[in-house]
PDB file of C-alpha atoms and ligand atoms in Angstrom:
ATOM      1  CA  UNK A   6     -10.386  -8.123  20.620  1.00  0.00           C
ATOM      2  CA  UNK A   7      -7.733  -6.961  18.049  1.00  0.00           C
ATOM      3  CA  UNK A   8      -5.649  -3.924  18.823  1.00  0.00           C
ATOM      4  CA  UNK A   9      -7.151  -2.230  16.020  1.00  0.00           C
ATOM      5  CA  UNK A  10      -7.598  -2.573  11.801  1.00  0.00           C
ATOM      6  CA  UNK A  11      -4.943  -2.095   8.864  1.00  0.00           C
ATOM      7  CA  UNK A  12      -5.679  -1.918   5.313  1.00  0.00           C
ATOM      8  CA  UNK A  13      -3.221  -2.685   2.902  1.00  0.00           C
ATOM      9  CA  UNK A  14      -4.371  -1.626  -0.920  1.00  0.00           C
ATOM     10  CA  UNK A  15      -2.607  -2.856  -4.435  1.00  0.00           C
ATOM     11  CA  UNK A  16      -2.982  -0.846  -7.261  1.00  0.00           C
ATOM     12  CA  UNK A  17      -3.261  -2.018 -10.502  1.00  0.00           C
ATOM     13  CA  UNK A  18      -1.221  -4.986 -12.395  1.00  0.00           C
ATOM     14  CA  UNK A  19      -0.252  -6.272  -9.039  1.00  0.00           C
ATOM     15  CA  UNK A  20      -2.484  -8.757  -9.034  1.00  0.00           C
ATOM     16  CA  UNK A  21       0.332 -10.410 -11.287  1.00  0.00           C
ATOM     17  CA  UNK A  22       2.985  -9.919  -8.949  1.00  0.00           C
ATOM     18  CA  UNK A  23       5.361 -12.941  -9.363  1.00  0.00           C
ATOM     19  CA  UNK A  24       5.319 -12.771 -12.880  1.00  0.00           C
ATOM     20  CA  UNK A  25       4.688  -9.644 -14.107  1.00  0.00           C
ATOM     21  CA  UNK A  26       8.939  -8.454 -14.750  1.00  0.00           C
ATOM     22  CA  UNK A  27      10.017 -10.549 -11.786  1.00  0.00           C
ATOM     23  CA  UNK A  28      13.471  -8.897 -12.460  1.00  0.00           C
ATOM     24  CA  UNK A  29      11.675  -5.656 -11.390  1.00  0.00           C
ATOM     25  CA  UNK A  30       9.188  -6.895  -8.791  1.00  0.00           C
ATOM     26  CA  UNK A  31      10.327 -10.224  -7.610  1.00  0.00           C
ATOM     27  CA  UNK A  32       8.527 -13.997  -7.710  1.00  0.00           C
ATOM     28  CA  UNK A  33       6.470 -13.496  -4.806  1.00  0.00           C
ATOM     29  CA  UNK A  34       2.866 -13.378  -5.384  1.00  0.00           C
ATOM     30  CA  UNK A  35       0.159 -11.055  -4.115  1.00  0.00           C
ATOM     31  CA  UNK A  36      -1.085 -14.171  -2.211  1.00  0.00           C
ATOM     32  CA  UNK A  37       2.631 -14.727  -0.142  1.00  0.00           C
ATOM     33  CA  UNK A  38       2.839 -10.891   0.041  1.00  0.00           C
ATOM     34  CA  UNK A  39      -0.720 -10.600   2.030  1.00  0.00           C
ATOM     35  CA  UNK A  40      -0.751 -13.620   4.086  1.00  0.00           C
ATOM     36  CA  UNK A  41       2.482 -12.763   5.386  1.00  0.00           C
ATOM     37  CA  UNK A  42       1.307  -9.472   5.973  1.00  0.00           C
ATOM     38  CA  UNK A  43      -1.658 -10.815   7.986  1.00  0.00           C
ATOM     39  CA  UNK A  44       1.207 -13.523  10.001  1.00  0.00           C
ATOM     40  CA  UNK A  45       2.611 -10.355  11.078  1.00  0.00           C
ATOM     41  CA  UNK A  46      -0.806  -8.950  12.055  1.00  0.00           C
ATOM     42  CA  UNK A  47      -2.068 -11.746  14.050  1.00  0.00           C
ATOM     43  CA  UNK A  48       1.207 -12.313  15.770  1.00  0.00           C
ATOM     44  CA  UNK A  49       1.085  -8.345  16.836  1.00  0.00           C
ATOM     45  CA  UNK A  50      -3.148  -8.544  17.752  1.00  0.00           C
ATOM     46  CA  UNK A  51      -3.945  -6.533  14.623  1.00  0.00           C
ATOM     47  CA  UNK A  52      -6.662  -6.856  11.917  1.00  0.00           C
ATOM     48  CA  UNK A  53      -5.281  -6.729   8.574  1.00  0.00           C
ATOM     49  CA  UNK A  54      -7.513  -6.355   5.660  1.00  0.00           C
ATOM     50  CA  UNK A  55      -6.012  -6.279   1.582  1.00  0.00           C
ATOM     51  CA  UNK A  56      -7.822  -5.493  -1.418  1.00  0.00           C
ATOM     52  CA  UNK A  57      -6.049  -4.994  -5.115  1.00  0.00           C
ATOM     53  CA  UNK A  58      -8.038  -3.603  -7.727  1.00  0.00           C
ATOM     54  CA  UNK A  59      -6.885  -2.316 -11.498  1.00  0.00           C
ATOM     55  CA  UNK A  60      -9.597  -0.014 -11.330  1.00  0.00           C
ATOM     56  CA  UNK A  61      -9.395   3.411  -9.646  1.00  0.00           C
ATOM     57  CA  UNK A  62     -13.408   4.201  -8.103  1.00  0.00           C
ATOM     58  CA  UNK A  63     -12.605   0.802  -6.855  1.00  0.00           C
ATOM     59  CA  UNK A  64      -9.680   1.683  -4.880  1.00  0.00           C
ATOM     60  CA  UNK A  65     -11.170   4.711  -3.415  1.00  0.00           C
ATOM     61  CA  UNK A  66     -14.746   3.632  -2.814  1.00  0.00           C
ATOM     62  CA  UNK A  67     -12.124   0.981  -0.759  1.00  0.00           C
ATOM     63  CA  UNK A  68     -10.341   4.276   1.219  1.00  0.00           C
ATOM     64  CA  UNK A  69     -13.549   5.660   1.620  1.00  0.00           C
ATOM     65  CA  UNK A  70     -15.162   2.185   3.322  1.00  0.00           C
ATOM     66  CA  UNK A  71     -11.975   2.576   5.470  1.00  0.00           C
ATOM     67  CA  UNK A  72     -12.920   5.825   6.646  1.00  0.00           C
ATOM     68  CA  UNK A  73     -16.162   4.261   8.371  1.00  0.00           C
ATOM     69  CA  UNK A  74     -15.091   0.935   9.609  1.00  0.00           C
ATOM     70  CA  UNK A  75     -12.569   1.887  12.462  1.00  0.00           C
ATOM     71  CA  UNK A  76      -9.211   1.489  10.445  1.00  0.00           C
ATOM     72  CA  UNK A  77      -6.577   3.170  11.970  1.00  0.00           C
ATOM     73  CA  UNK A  78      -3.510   3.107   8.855  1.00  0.00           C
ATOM     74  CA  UNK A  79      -3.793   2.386   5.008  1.00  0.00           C
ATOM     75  CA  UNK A  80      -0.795   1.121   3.545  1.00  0.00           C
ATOM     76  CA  UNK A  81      -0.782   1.887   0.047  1.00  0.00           C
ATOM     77  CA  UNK A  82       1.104   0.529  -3.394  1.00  0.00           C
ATOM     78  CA  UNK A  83      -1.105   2.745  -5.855  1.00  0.00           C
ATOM     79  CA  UNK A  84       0.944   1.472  -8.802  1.00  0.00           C
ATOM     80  CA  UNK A  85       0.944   3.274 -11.993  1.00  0.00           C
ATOM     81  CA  UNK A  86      -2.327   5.308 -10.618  1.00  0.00           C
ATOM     82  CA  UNK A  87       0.475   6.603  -8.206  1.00  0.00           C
ATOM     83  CA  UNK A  88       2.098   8.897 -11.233  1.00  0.00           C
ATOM     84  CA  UNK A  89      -1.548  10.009 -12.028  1.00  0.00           C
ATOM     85  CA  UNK A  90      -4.304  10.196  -9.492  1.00  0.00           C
ATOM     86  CA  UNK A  91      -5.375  12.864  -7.983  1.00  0.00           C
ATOM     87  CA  UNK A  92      -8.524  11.023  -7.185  1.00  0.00           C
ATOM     88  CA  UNK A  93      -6.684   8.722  -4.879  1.00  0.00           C
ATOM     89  CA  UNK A  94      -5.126  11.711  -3.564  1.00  0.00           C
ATOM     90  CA  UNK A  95      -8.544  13.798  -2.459  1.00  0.00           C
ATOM     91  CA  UNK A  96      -9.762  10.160  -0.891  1.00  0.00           C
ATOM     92  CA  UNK A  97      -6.809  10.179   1.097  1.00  0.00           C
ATOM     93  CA  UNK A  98      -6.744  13.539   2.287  1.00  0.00           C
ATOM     94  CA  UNK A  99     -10.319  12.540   3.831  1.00  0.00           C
ATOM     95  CA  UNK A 100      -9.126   9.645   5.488  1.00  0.00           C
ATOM     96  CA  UNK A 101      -8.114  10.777   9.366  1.00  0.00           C
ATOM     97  CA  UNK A 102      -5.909   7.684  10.132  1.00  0.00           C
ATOM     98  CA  UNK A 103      -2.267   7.050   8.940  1.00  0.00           C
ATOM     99  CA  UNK A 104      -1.099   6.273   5.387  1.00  0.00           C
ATOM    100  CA  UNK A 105       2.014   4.397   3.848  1.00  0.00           C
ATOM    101  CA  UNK A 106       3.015   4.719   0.418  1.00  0.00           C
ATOM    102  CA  UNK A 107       4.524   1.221  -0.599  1.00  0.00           C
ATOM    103  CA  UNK A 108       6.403   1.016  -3.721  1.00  0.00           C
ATOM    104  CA  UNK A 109       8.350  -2.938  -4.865  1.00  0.00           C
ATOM    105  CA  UNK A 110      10.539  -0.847  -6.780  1.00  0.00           C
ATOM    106  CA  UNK A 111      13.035   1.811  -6.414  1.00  0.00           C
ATOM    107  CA  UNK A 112      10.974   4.226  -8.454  1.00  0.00           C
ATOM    108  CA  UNK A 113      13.779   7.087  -7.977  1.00  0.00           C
ATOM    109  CA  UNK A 114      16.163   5.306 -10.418  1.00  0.00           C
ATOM    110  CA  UNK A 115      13.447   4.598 -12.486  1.00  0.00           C
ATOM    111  CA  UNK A 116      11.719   6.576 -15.632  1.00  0.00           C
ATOM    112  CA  UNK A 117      11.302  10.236 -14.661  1.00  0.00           C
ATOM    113  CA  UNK A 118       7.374   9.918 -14.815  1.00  0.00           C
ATOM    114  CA  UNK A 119       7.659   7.727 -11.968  1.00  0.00           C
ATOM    115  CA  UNK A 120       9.634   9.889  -9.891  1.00  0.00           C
ATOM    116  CA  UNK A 121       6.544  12.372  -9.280  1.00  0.00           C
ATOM    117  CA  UNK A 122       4.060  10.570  -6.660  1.00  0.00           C
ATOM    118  CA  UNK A 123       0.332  12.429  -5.883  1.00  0.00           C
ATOM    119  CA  UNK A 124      -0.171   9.937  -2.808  1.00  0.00           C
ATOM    120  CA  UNK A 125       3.319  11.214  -1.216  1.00  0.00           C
ATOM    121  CA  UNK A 126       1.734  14.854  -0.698  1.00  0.00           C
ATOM    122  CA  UNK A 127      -0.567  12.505   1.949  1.00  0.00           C
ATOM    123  CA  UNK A 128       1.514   9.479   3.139  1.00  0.00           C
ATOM    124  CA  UNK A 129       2.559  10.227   6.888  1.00  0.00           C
ATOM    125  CA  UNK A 130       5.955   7.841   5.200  1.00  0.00           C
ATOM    126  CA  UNK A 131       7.241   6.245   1.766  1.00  0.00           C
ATOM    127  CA  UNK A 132       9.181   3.006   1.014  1.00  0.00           C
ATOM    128  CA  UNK A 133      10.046   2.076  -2.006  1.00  0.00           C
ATOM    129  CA  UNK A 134      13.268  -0.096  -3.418  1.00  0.00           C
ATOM    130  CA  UNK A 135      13.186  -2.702  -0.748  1.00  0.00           C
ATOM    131  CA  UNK A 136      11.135  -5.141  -2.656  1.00  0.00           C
ATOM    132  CA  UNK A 137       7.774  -7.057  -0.891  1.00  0.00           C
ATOM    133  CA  UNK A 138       9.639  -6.303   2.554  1.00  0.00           C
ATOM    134  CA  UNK A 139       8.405  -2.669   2.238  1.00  0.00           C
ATOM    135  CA  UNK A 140       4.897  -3.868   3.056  1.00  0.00           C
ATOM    136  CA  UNK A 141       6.328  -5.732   6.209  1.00  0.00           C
ATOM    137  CA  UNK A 142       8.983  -2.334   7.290  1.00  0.00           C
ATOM    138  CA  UNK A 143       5.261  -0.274   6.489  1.00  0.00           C
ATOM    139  CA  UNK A 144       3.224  -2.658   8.679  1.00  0.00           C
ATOM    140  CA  UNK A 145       5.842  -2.561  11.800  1.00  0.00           C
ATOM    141  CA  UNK A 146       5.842   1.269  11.182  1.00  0.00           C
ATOM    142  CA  UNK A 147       2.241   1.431  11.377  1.00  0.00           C
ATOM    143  CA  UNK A 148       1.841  -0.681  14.618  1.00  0.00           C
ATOM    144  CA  UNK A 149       4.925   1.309  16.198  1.00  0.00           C
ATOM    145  CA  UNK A 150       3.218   4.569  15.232  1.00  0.00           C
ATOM    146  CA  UNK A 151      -0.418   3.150  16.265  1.00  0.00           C
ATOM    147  CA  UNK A 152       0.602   1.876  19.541  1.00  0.00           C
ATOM    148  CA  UNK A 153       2.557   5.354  20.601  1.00  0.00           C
ATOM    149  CA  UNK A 154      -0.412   6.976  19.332  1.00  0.00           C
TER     150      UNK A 154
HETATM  151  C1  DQA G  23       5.226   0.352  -8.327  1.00  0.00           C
HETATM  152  C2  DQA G  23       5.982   1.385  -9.166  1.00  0.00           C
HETATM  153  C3  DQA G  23       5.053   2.061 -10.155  1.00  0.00           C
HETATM  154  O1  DQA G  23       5.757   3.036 -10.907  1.00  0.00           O
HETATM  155  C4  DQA G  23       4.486   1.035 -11.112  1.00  0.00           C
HETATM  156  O2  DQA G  23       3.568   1.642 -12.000  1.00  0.00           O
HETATM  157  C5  DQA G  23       3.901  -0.133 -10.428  1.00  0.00           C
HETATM  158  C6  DQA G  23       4.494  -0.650  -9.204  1.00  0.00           C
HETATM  159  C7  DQA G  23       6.169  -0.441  -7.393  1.00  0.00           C
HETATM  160  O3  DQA G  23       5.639  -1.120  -6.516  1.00  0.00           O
HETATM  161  O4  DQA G  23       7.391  -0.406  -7.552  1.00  0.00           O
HETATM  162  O5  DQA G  23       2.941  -0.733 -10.928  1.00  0.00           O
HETATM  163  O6  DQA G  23       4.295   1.034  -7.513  1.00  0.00           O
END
């Protein structure tokens, strides 16, 4: 019996992480990122589902599915839809468990249209700037929280 389910969602474009501007983002792949994401998990007792999808009903019909199926945190790189979506912002709001924003990227020292997140107004905390590691620092915050919980 696992401890309980994680779902970690990538926006869009990051299903070329590790070559999209690897000066930005790094050489790790979506691939490395996930299954060590899911090391982590089993190691801890934890179900850890991903899912990346460039399109945004995709991503929420994926929040909303989350909603029904017992998962306890979402951790969350929206990407660009980040800047933009409300959408992804309403889906959250109607998901009970607790959310992670994830960013690769510091995107504070980045364009200004990046400095403005929707998903923030939601995520219980936010990482960004400390590269693919976020995901990991966002998945032993979620357990920590989880397990006090
Ligand atoms: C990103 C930052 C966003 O501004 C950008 O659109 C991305 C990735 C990051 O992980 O640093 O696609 O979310």
């Amino acid at each position: 019996m696992s401890q309980g389910k994680v779902l970690v969602l990538h926006g869009p474009n990051l299903n070329l992480l590790g070559t999209r501007q690897p000066e930005i983002y790094g050489h790790e792949t979506l691939d490395d990122v996930n299954n060590a994401l899911r090391e982590k998990a089993d190691l801890k007792g934890w179900e850890l589902n991903s899912f990346q999808s460039n399109h945004e009903g995709a991503l929420i019909d994926a929040i909303h599915a989350a909603r029904l199926d017992g998962t306890l945190a979402i951790i969350i790189n929206p990407a660009a839809y980040t800047h933009t979506s409300v959408a992804i912002l309403d889906a959250l709001n109607a998901f009970e468990g607790t959310v992670y924003e994830v960013h690769i990227s510091n995107v504070h020292q980045r364009e200004s249209f990046r400095h403005h997140s929707y998903v923030s107004l939601r995520a219980d905390g936010v990482i960004a700037g400390l590269g693919t590691q976020g995901y990991q620092a966002a998945l032993d915050a979620a357990i920590k929280a989880l397990r006090k919980a």
